[in-house]
Short mmCIF file of C-alpha atoms in Angstrom, two decimals:
data_model
loop_
_atom_site.label_atom_id
_atom_site.label_comp_id
_atom_site.label_asym_id
_atom_site.label_seq_id
_atom_site.Cartn_x
_atom_site.Cartn_y
_atom_site.Cartn_z
CA MET V 1 -8.35 -2.23 -24.08
CA PRO V 2 -4.54 -2.88 -25.36
CA ARG V 3 -2.69 -5.45 -23.06
CA GLN V 4 0.19 -3.15 -21.88
CA HIS V 5 -2.45 -0.93 -19.64
CA TYR V 6 -2.95 -3.29 -17.36
CA ILE V 7 -1.46 -6.44 -14.92
CA SER V 8 -3.55 -9.71 -15.37
CA LEU V 9 -1.59 -11.37 -12.23
CA MET V 10 -4.21 -11.16 -9.43
CA LYS V 11 -6.47 -8.60 -10.92
CA LYS V 12 -9.76 -8.72 -9.28
CA ASP V 13 -12.73 -6.37 -10.21
CA LEU V 14 -13.87 -3.58 -8.16
CA ASP V 15 -16.63 -1.47 -7.76
CA LEU V 16 -15.42 2.47 -8.92
CA PHE V 17 -16.55 4.91 -10.41
CA HIS V 18 -16.00 3.68 -13.86
CA PRO V 19 -15.14 0.17 -15.71
CA SER V 20 -12.49 1.16 -17.48
CA VAL V 21 -11.01 1.66 -13.95
CA GLN V 22 -8.74 -1.80 -13.12
CA GLY V 23 -8.40 -3.70 -10.64
CA CYS V 24 -5.55 -3.65 -7.73
CA ILE V 25 -3.19 -6.54 -7.46
CA PRO V 26 -3.12 -7.44 -3.44
CA MET V 27 -0.07 -7.75 -1.20
CA ALA V 28 0.89 -11.54 -1.58
CA GLU V 29 3.64 -13.92 -2.79
CA GLU V 30 2.97 -14.21 -6.15
CA PHE V 31 2.72 -10.32 -5.97
CA VAL V 32 7.02 -10.41 -5.38
CA PHE V 33 7.28 -12.93 -7.82
CA ALA V 34 5.64 -10.65 -10.58
CA LEU V 35 7.83 -7.27 -9.70
CA GLY V 36 10.97 -8.48 -8.88
CA ASP V 37 12.45 -5.36 -6.97
CA LEU V 38 10.09 -5.52 -4.17
CA ALA V 39 11.60 -8.10 -1.92
CA GLU V 40 14.01 -5.33 -1.54
CA CYS V 41 11.23 -2.81 -0.40
CA LEU V 42 10.54 -1.73 3.31
CA ASP V 43 6.38 -2.51 2.33
CA PRO V 44 4.99 -1.95 -1.18
CA ALA V 45 1.70 -1.56 -0.81
CA VAL V 46 0.15 -0.77 -3.50
CA VAL V 47 -0.70 -1.68 -7.44
CA GLN V 48 -2.95 0.22 -9.29
CA ASN V 49 -3.62 -0.43 -13.47
CA LEU V 50 -5.73 2.31 -14.95
CA SER V 51 -6.71 2.59 -18.17
CA SER V 52 -4.99 5.60 -19.19
CA THR V 53 -1.23 6.11 -19.69
CA LEU V 54 -0.57 8.60 -16.94
CA SER V 55 1.41 11.57 -16.77
CA GLN V 56 1.05 13.29 -13.96
CA LEU V 57 0.18 12.63 -9.84
CA ILE V 58 -0.43 14.73 -7.73
CA LEU V 59 -1.31 14.73 -3.68
CA LEU V 60 -4.38 16.46 -2.54
CA LEU V 61 -5.26 18.16 0.31
CA PHE V 62 -8.97 16.42 0.66
CA PRO V 63 -7.35 13.56 0.81
CA GLY V 64 -6.16 11.70 -2.07
CA ILE V 65 -4.35 11.58 -5.41
CA LEU V 66 -4.84 13.21 -8.70
CA VAL V 67 -4.31 11.02 -11.97
CA ALA V 68 -4.34 12.29 -15.28
CA GLY V 69 -3.81 11.12 -19.13
CA TYR V 70 -1.85 12.09 -21.65
CA GLU V 71 -2.94 9.35 -24.64
CA SER V 72 -3.21 11.76 -27.98
CA LEU V 73 -6.39 11.20 -30.47
CA LYS V 74 -8.79 9.85 -26.94
CA LYS V 75 -10.62 11.45 -24.70
CA ASN V 76 -8.24 11.32 -21.42
CA GLU V 77 -9.43 10.56 -17.81
CA ILE V 78 -8.80 13.14 -14.23
CA LEU V 79 -9.07 10.45 -11.55
CA HIS V 80 -9.49 11.90 -8.05
CA LEU V 81 -8.23 8.34 -5.74
CA ILE V 82 -9.02 8.42 -2.34
CA LEU V 83 -5.57 7.23 -0.38
CA PRO V 84 -5.80 3.35 1.19
CA LEU V 85 -6.61 4.39 5.04
CA ARG V 86 -2.89 3.00 5.70
CA LEU V 87 -1.40 5.42 3.14
CA SER V 88 -3.40 8.30 4.50
CA VAL V 89 -2.55 8.17 8.66
CA LYS V 90 0.59 9.53 9.61
CA GLU V 91 1.58 6.61 11.91
CA ASN V 92 1.67 2.87 11.97
CA GLN V 93 -1.58 2.06 13.24
CA GLY V 94 -1.30 -1.41 12.73
CA LEU V 95 -2.95 -3.34 9.41
CA PHE V 96 -6.25 -2.02 7.57
CA PRO V 97 -8.33 -4.43 5.47
CA GLU V 98 -8.13 -1.72 3.12
CA ARG V 99 -5.84 -2.29 0.71
CA ASP V 100 -7.11 -0.41 -2.57
CA PHE V 101 -7.50 3.04 -4.08
CA LYS V 102 -11.07 4.36 -4.86
CA VAL V 103 -12.30 6.90 -7.23
CA ARG V 104 -13.94 9.37 -5.66
CA HIS V 105 -14.31 12.27 -8.82
CA GLY V 106 -13.54 11.39 -11.80
CA GLY V 107 -14.28 13.49 -15.65
CA PHE V 108 -12.90 13.23 -19.50
CA SER V 109 -10.40 15.87 -21.08
CA ASP V 110 -10.57 16.17 -25.35
CA ARG V 111 -6.89 16.18 -25.19
CA SER V 112 -3.69 14.85 -23.50
CA VAL V 113 -3.38 16.43 -20.33
CA PHE V 114 0.74 16.87 -19.85
CA ASP V 115 0.51 18.97 -16.61
CA LEU V 116 -1.84 19.23 -13.87
CA LYS V 117 -2.15 21.19 -10.57
CA TYR V 118 -4.16 21.53 -7.87
CA VAL V 119 -4.82 25.63 -6.55
CA PRO V 120 -4.53 25.08 -2.72
CA ASP V 121 -7.47 25.37 -0.16
CA THR V 122 -10.48 25.30 -3.36
CA ARG V 123 -12.04 22.46 -5.13
CA LEU V 124 -10.40 24.00 -8.63
CA LEU V 125 -7.52 21.87 -10.79
CA VAL V 126 -5.89 23.34 -14.02
CA THR V 127 -4.90 21.46 -16.49
CA SER V 128 -2.31 22.00 -19.64
CA GLY V 129 -1.52 20.23 -22.91
CA LEU V 130 -2.09 19.66 -26.43
CA PRO V 131 -3.30 21.80 -28.27
CA GLY V 132 -1.34 24.23 -26.39
CA CYS V 133 -3.87 27.28 -27.57
CA TYR V 134 -5.42 27.05 -23.86
CA LEU V 135 -5.63 25.90 -20.04
CA GLN V 136 -8.66 24.21 -19.15
CA VAL V 137 -9.77 24.74 -15.26
CA TRP V 138 -12.24 22.05 -13.73
CA GLN V 139 -13.85 21.89 -10.22
CA VAL V 140 -14.29 18.82 -8.36
CA ALA V 141 -17.78 18.68 -7.27
CA GLU V 142 -18.70 18.01 -3.64
CA ASP V 143 -22.27 16.62 -4.45
CA SER V 144 -21.67 14.53 -6.75
CA ASP V 145 -18.39 12.19 -8.43
CA VAL V 146 -18.09 14.30 -10.88
CA ILE V 147 -15.15 16.31 -12.31
CA LYS V 148 -15.95 18.93 -15.22
CA ALA V 149 -14.67 21.71 -16.63
CA VAL V 150 -15.80 25.36 -16.04
CA SER V 151 -14.09 27.46 -17.89
CA THR V 152 -10.45 28.45 -20.16
CA ILE V 153 -7.72 30.33 -19.93
CA ASP V 154 -6.02 32.06 -23.72
CA VAL V 155 -2.69 31.65 -23.81
CA HIS V 156 -1.67 32.79 -26.87
CA GLU V 157 0.56 30.44 -28.05
CA LYS V 158 1.55 30.25 -31.64
CA GLU V 159 2.97 26.85 -32.11
CA GLY V 160 0.43 24.16 -31.84
CA ARG V 161 3.27 21.29 -30.43
CA LEU V 162 4.10 23.56 -27.52
CA TRP V 163 2.49 23.18 -24.44
CA PRO V 164 2.51 25.46 -21.68
CA ARG V 165 4.33 25.01 -18.24
CA MET V 166 2.41 26.23 -15.46
CA ALA V 167 2.59 26.57 -11.57
CA ILE V 168 0.16 28.09 -8.82
CA PHE V 169 0.30 31.01 -6.45
CA SER V 170 -1.52 30.29 -3.67
CA SER V 171 -3.25 33.54 -2.40
CA ALA V 172 -6.63 34.79 -1.46
CA ALA V 173 -7.07 35.02 -5.00
CA PRO V 174 -4.72 32.77 -6.46
CA GLY V 175 -3.12 33.31 -9.33
CA VAL V 176 -1.52 31.03 -12.69
CA LEU V 177 2.16 31.30 -13.69
CA HIS V 178 2.20 29.69 -17.29
CA GLY V 179 4.12 29.67 -20.63
CA ALA V 180 6.19 27.89 -23.05
CA ARG V 181 8.55 30.18 -23.69
CA LEU V 182 10.48 32.77 -21.44
CA SER V 183 8.31 35.13 -23.56
CA SER V 184 5.23 33.98 -23.03
CA LEU V 185 5.12 34.18 -19.13
CA LYS V 186 2.62 35.48 -17.37
CA VAL V 187 0.79 35.32 -14.18
CA VAL V 188 -2.98 35.14 -14.37
CA ASP V 189 -5.52 35.88 -11.45
CA LEU V 190 -7.53 32.47 -11.88
CA GLU V 191 -11.10 34.51 -11.58
CA SER V 192 -10.35 37.36 -13.05
CA GLN V 193 -8.03 36.01 -15.55
CA LYS V 194 -6.24 39.39 -16.17
CA THR V 195 -2.60 39.72 -16.64
CA THR V 196 -0.73 40.70 -13.02
CA TYR V 197 3.03 40.25 -14.16
CA SER V 198 4.30 39.31 -17.68
CA SER V 199 8.23 38.86 -18.12
CA GLY V 200 7.89 41.84 -20.86
CA ILE V 201 11.14 40.28 -22.81
CA SER V 202 11.75 39.08 -26.64
CA ASP V 203 13.64 36.19 -25.34
CA ASP V 204 11.72 33.18 -27.07
CA GLU V 205 14.17 30.46 -24.34
CA LEU V 206 11.93 26.91 -24.33
CA LEU V 207 10.53 26.66 -20.56
CA SER V 208 10.94 23.26 -19.15
CA SER V 209 9.73 23.34 -15.51
CA LEU V 210 8.58 26.86 -13.38
CA GLN V 211 8.00 26.11 -9.81
CA VAL V 212 6.76 29.16 -7.37
CA LEU V 213 8.44 28.92 -4.53
CA ASP V 214 6.83 32.01 -2.31
CA ALA V 215 4.09 34.29 -2.05
CA ASP V 216 6.12 36.64 -4.38
CA THR V 217 8.60 33.65 -6.44
CA PHE V 218 8.95 31.84 -9.19
CA ALA V 219 11.46 29.23 -10.57
CA PHE V 220 12.00 28.69 -14.40
CA CYS V 221 14.17 26.02 -16.00
CA CYS V 222 14.23 26.18 -19.51
CA THR V 223 15.03 23.04 -21.57
CA SER V 224 18.67 24.10 -22.04
CA GLY V 225 19.50 24.06 -18.94
CA ARG V 226 19.13 27.66 -17.68
CA LEU V 227 17.43 28.37 -14.69
CA GLY V 228 16.90 31.64 -12.76
CA LEU V 229 14.57 32.72 -10.13
CA VAL V 230 11.87 36.23 -10.10
CA ASP V 231 10.34 38.52 -8.02
CA THR V 232 7.00 39.36 -9.50
CA ARG V 233 7.62 42.76 -7.27
CA GLN V 234 9.85 43.78 -9.31
CA LYS V 235 10.83 44.51 -13.58
CA TRP V 236 11.89 41.41 -14.99
CA THR V 237 15.69 41.21 -13.30
CA PRO V 238 16.01 37.21 -12.72
CA SER V 239 19.16 36.12 -10.16
CA GLU V 240 19.94 33.16 -12.79
CA ASN V 241 22.70 30.99 -14.51
CA PHE V 242 22.76 30.22 -18.21
CA ARG V 243 24.07 27.29 -18.53
CA PRO V 244 24.43 23.88 -15.99
CA GLY V 245 27.96 23.26 -17.08
CA SER V 246 30.54 21.72 -19.42
CA GLY V 247 29.43 18.72 -21.30
CA SER V 248 25.99 19.22 -21.67
CA ALA V 249 25.00 20.56 -24.73
CA GLY V 250 22.19 19.22 -27.02
CA GLY V 251 20.38 17.55 -23.78
CA ARG V 252 17.47 18.51 -21.91
CA TRP V 253 17.02 19.64 -18.79
CA CYS V 254 14.35 19.93 -16.02
CA ALA V 255 14.97 21.45 -12.54
CA GLU V 256 13.46 21.92 -8.39
CA ALA V 257 13.75 23.34 -5.79
CA GLY V 258 13.57 22.35 -2.18
CA GLY V 259 16.16 20.73 -0.71
CA ARG V 260 15.77 20.23 2.80
CA GLY V 261 19.00 20.54 5.01
CA PRO V 262 22.72 23.05 5.03
CA GLY V 263 23.10 21.96 1.64
CA PRO V 264 22.68 22.98 -2.16
CA SER V 265 18.34 23.40 -2.46
CA ILE V 266 18.77 23.54 -6.19
CA ALA V 267 19.09 20.53 -8.06
CA SER V 268 18.71 20.08 -12.43
CA LEU V 269 18.46 16.79 -14.19
CA GLY V 270 19.59 16.08 -17.60
CA SER V 271 18.15 14.08 -20.33
CA ASP V 272 21.82 12.02 -20.25
CA GLY V 273 21.62 11.84 -16.84
CA GLN V 274 24.07 14.86 -15.22
CA LEU V 275 22.24 15.88 -11.93
CA CYS V 276 23.66 20.00 -10.74
CA LEU V 277 23.17 21.22 -7.18
CA LEU V 278 23.10 24.30 -6.86
CA ASP V 279 23.11 27.05 -4.12
CA PRO V 280 19.94 29.81 -4.91
CA ARG V 281 22.30 32.22 -3.63
CA ASP V 282 24.72 31.66 -6.57
CA LEU V 283 23.55 29.51 -9.46
CA CYS V 284 26.89 30.69 -11.60
CA GLN V 285 28.75 27.89 -9.85
CA PRO V 286 27.53 24.63 -9.44
CA VAL V 287 27.91 22.81 -5.74
CA SER V 288 28.27 19.73 -7.62
CA LEU V 289 27.67 18.20 -11.13
CA VAL V 290 27.21 14.13 -11.21
CA GLN V 291 26.53 11.50 -13.75
CA CYS V 292 23.94 9.18 -12.36
CA PRO V 293 24.11 5.25 -13.41
CA VAL V 294 21.38 5.43 -16.46
CA SER V 295 20.55 2.75 -18.44
CA MET V 296 20.08 5.35 -21.78
CA PRO V 297 19.05 8.88 -22.55
CA SER V 298 15.74 9.74 -21.29
CA PRO V 299 14.00 8.95 -24.62
CA ASP V 300 11.38 11.03 -23.98
CA PRO V 301 12.61 14.46 -21.79
CA GLU V 302 9.38 15.63 -21.51
CA LEU V 303 8.78 13.21 -18.48
CA LEU V 304 11.87 14.00 -17.05
CA ARG V 305 12.06 14.47 -13.01
CA VAL V 306 13.90 15.47 -10.18
CA THR V 307 12.05 15.50 -6.68
CA TRP V 308 13.28 16.31 -3.58
CA ALA V 309 12.30 14.25 -0.68
CA PRO V 310 9.95 16.88 1.69
CA GLY V 311 10.51 14.51 4.77
CA LEU V 312 14.35 13.94 4.81
CA ASP V 313 17.76 16.37 4.73
CA ASN V 314 19.58 15.82 1.39
CA CYS V 315 17.70 13.43 -0.62
CA LEU V 316 16.30 13.41 -3.93
CA ALA V 317 14.84 11.24 -6.91
CA ILE V 318 15.03 10.96 -10.41
CA SER V 319 12.79 9.38 -13.06
CA GLY V 320 12.48 9.75 -16.99
CA PHE V 321 14.57 7.51 -18.34
CA ASP V 322 13.92 3.77 -18.16
CA GLY V 323 11.05 1.62 -16.08
CA THR V 324 13.30 2.73 -12.41
CA VAL V 325 13.03 5.09 -9.97
CA GLN V 326 16.18 6.26 -8.19
CA VAL V 327 17.08 7.96 -4.86
CA TYR V 328 20.29 9.26 -3.61
CA ASP V 329 21.09 11.18 -0.46
CA VAL V 330 23.43 13.47 -1.91
CA THR V 331 25.07 14.76 1.59
CA SER V 332 28.71 13.90 0.51
CA TRP V 333 28.89 15.29 -3.35
CA GLY V 334 31.16 17.66 -3.95
CA GLY V 335 33.33 18.92 -7.39
CA MET V 336 32.69 17.50 -10.58
CA GLY V 337 32.51 14.80 -13.45
CA ARG V 338 32.16 11.96 -10.34
CA GLN V 339 29.59 9.08 -10.82
CA VAL V 340 27.11 8.39 -8.28
CA GLU V 341 25.53 5.52 -7.34
CA PRO V 342 21.80 5.63 -5.89
CA LEU V 343 21.04 5.10 -2.43
CA PHE V 344 17.40 2.46 -4.06
CA THR V 345 16.39 2.26 -6.94
CA HIS V 346 12.12 1.21 -7.81
CA LYS V 347 12.16 -1.45 -10.01
CA GLY V 348 8.51 -2.13 -9.85
CA HIS V 349 7.36 -1.26 -13.01
CA ILE V 350 9.43 -3.57 -14.34
CA PHE V 351 7.95 -7.12 -14.77
CA LEU V 352 7.36 -10.54 -16.49
CA ASP V 353 5.86 -10.64 -19.54
CA GLY V 354 3.13 -13.58 -20.41
CA ASN V 355 7.18 -15.20 -22.66
CA GLY V 356 9.18 -14.91 -19.63
CA MET V 357 10.82 -11.72 -20.80
CA ASP V 358 11.49 -8.02 -19.08
CA THR V 359 9.35 -5.60 -20.24
CA ALA V 360 9.97 -2.01 -19.19
CA PRO V 361 7.24 0.80 -19.53
CA LEU V 362 8.72 3.95 -19.36
CA VAL V 363 8.61 6.14 -15.61
CA THR V 364 6.28 8.77 -16.69
CA THR V 365 6.02 10.71 -13.25
CA HIS V 366 6.85 10.43 -9.64
CA THR V 367 6.19 12.24 -6.20
CA TRP V 368 6.94 11.77 -2.42
CA HIS V 369 4.01 11.54 -0.23
CA PRO V 370 4.17 14.35 2.23
CA CYS V 371 3.87 12.68 5.96
CA LYS V 372 5.83 9.48 5.10
CA PRO V 373 9.48 10.25 4.41
CA ARG V 374 10.30 7.04 2.76
CA THR V 375 7.15 6.81 1.08
CA LEU V 376 6.67 7.44 -3.12
CA LEU V 377 4.10 7.22 -5.16
CA SER V 378 5.12 6.06 -9.11
CA ALA V 379 3.08 6.25 -12.32
CA ALA V 380 4.43 4.54 -15.72
CA SER V 381 3.39 4.58 -19.24
CA ASP V 382 1.64 1.01 -18.75
CA ALA V 383 -1.11 2.76 -16.78
CA SER V 384 0.21 1.52 -13.39
CA LEU V 385 0.53 3.16 -10.19
CA HIS V 386 2.77 2.44 -7.56
CA VAL V 387 3.22 3.21 -3.70
CA TRP V 388 6.53 2.29 -2.26
CA ASP V 389 8.70 2.62 0.56
CA TRP V 390 12.43 2.53 0.30
CA VAL V 391 15.23 1.55 2.51
CA ASP V 392 18.94 2.45 2.82
CA LEU V 393 20.41 -0.69 1.76
CA HIS V 394 24.18 0.48 2.47
CA ALA V 395 23.14 1.67 6.13
CA ALA V 396 21.20 -0.64 6.82
CA ARG V 397 23.86 -3.20 7.10
#
C-alpha cells in the first residue's frame, strides 16, 4: 500500500471488515503533535485512515457514514462505517471507551466513485463515476456485511470523460435526478426505471451539482456559475441567473441551497475562492460576493464543496483548495468584492512527513454532523477521514 494512504503514527490494528482498512490514531498528546491545528479544536474526535482515496462522505440514518474511493484503474471500496458511540448520541454523556469507526458493510466498485447518494428509508445506494454511461444501484445487506450491486441505470452519456451529477427525490416511489449537461437532465423512477421528468432542452451547458429541495423542486448549478431552481410539475421554466457576477470568467463553480436564518440561503463557490450568496426569490441580484483567503485556485475543481451548517444560523464551510476546511459566519456579509476571514480553519489533514516537512493532501469532501451543530467530517486525498469540532476563537475572547 502506498505510504501516503495512511498515517503510521500510533497506528493500531483493528478487527475490521477488510484488512486494507487501516487503524485509527487514538486521542493522545502525540496526536496533537502530528496534526498541528488540533490544539485549537474543542474535540478532534477521530481520525480514520482508509485504503482508497475518499471522494464521498455521507451521514446515514441507520446509523453511520458511507465512504467511497475514486482512484482510477483499480477497484474502489464502498464502506458503511459505524460511528463511535460518543458521536452517535445527541448530548454529551461523558467518556466512552470506544473511539474508533467500525466497518459494518463493505463492497467494491469496478470504477471510480465520484458521487454516492443514499436513498432515504431504504437500504439502497446510487453511485456515479467514470465511465459515465450508467449509474450503479447498490443494496446494503441486512443479514451479512456486504454492499452488493443490484442494477444499473443507463444514462446514454456520449462523452466518455463526463460523469452524471445526481440527487435523490425521496418519496414512496424514489426517483433519481441525474445529468451531465442541462440537456440530459431527467428524473428516473428507481424501481421501474421509467423517466418521470426531463428538461427537454438542447442547452449543453455542463452541470457541477444538483440538489433536491422538496418533493417537486430541485436546484442546479453549472460549472460556469449559472444557477437555477426547477419545478418538476411544470415544463422547463427555471428561475435562474446566468452568471454569478463580474470577474469570474474562466473559473468553475459549485453551489448549495439550505442556509438557516433570515439571510440568503444559496451559496455559490468559485474555484478562485469567490463566494456568492443569493436569495432564491431573486437569483439575478447577488446579496454579496466576497473573496475567501484560499492559498491557490482549486487544483481540482471537481472537489470544490460548499455546505451550510444544518444546526447553526448563517454558517457555512468550504473545501477543495488545499488540505484545509474553512468555516464562515456570513451574518454581516454584504456588498461586492470584500475580503473575508474564516471563523475557523481545520488544518488536521496537514501533517509532518518523516523528514519534518509539511505535506498537504487535498481535502476531497466534507459534511456536517446532523445533530451536533459544530461537528464536521472531512476526507482527504491521502485517504484520511477526520471528525472534528470547532470553536469561534474570536467570540471566545
